[in-house]
Short mmCIF file of C-alpha atoms in Angstrom, two decimals:
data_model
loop_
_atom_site.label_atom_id
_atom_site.label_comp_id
_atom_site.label_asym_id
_atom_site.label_seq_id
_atom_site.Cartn_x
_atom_site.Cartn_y
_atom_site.Cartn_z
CA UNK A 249 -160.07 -98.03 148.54
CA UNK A 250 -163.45 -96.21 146.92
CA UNK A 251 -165.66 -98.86 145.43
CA UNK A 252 -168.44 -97.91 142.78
CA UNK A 253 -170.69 -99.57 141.66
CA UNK A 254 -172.73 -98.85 138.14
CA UNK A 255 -175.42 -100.91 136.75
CA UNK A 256 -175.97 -101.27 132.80
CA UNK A 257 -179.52 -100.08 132.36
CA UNK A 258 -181.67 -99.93 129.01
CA UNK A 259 -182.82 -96.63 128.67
CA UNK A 260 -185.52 -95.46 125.74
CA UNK A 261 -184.15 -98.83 123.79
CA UNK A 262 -180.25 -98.12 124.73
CA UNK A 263 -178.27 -99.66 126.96
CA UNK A 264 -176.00 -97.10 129.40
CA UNK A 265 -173.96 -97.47 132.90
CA UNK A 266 -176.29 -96.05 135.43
CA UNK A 267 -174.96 -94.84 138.75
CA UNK A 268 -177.23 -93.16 141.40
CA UNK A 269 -179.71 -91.11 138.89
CA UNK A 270 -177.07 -90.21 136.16
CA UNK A 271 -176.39 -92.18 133.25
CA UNK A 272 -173.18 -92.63 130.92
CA UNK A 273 -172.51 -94.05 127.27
CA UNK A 274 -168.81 -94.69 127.99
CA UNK A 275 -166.64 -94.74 131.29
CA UNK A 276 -163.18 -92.84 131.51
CA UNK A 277 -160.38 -94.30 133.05
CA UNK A 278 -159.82 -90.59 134.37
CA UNK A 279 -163.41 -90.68 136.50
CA UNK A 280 -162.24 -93.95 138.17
CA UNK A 281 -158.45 -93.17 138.64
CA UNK A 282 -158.95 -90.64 141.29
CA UNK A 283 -156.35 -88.55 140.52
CA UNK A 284 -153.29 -91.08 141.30
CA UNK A 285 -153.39 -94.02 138.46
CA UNK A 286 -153.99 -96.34 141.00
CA UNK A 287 -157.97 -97.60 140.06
CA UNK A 288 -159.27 -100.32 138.56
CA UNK A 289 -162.55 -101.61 136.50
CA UNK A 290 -163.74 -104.74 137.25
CA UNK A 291 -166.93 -106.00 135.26
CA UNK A 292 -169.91 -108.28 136.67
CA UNK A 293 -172.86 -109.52 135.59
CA UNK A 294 -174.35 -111.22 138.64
CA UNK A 295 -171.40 -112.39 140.76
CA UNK A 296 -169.21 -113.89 137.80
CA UNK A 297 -166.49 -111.55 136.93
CA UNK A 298 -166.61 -110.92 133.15
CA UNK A 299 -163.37 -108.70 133.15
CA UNK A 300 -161.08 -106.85 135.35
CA UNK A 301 -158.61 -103.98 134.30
CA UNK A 302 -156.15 -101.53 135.90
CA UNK A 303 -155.96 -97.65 135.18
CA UNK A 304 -152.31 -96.65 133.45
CA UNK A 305 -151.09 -94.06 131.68
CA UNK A 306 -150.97 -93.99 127.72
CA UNK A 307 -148.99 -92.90 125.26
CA UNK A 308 -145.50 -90.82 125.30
CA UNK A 309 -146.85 -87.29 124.77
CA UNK A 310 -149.77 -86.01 126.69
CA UNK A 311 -150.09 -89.17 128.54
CA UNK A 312 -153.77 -90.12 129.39
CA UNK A 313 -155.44 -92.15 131.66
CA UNK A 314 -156.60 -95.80 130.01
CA UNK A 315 -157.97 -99.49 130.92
CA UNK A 316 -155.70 -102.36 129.98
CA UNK A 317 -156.78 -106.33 129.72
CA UNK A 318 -159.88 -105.76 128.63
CA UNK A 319 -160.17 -107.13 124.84
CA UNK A 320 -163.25 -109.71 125.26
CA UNK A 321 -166.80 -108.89 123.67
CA UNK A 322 -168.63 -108.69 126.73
CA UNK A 323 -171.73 -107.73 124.79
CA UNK A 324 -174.02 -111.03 125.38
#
């Protein structure tokens, strides 16, 4: 398993996921899938998991890569 982890940074007054010295307004399920559907997203802030998803495919034509379970506001 390949673990990442990002850190939400504010950057000139916005927040963005920060990994290494590149930063990111959204994460795609197709960056953390690597290649085989098999990934997952879970979210932290400290050690308490907020939320935890899997990567699936989407949708019946041109199927893409997306998160499922994740439907709380984790904006606090």
């Amino acid at each position: 398993m390949k673990k990442i982890n990002m850190l939400v940074v504010l950057n000139e007054g916005s927040n963005f996921f920060q990994f290494e010295d590149l930063f990111f307004e959204k994460i795609h399920a197709e960056l953390l899938s690597f290649g085989d559907l098999k990934g997952s997203l879970m979210i932290k802030r400290g050690e308490e998991i907020l939320a935890q998803a899997r990567i699936n495919e989407y949708g019946t034509h041109a199927a893409c890569a997306c998160f499922f379970r994740i439907r709380k506001n984790l904006s606090k």
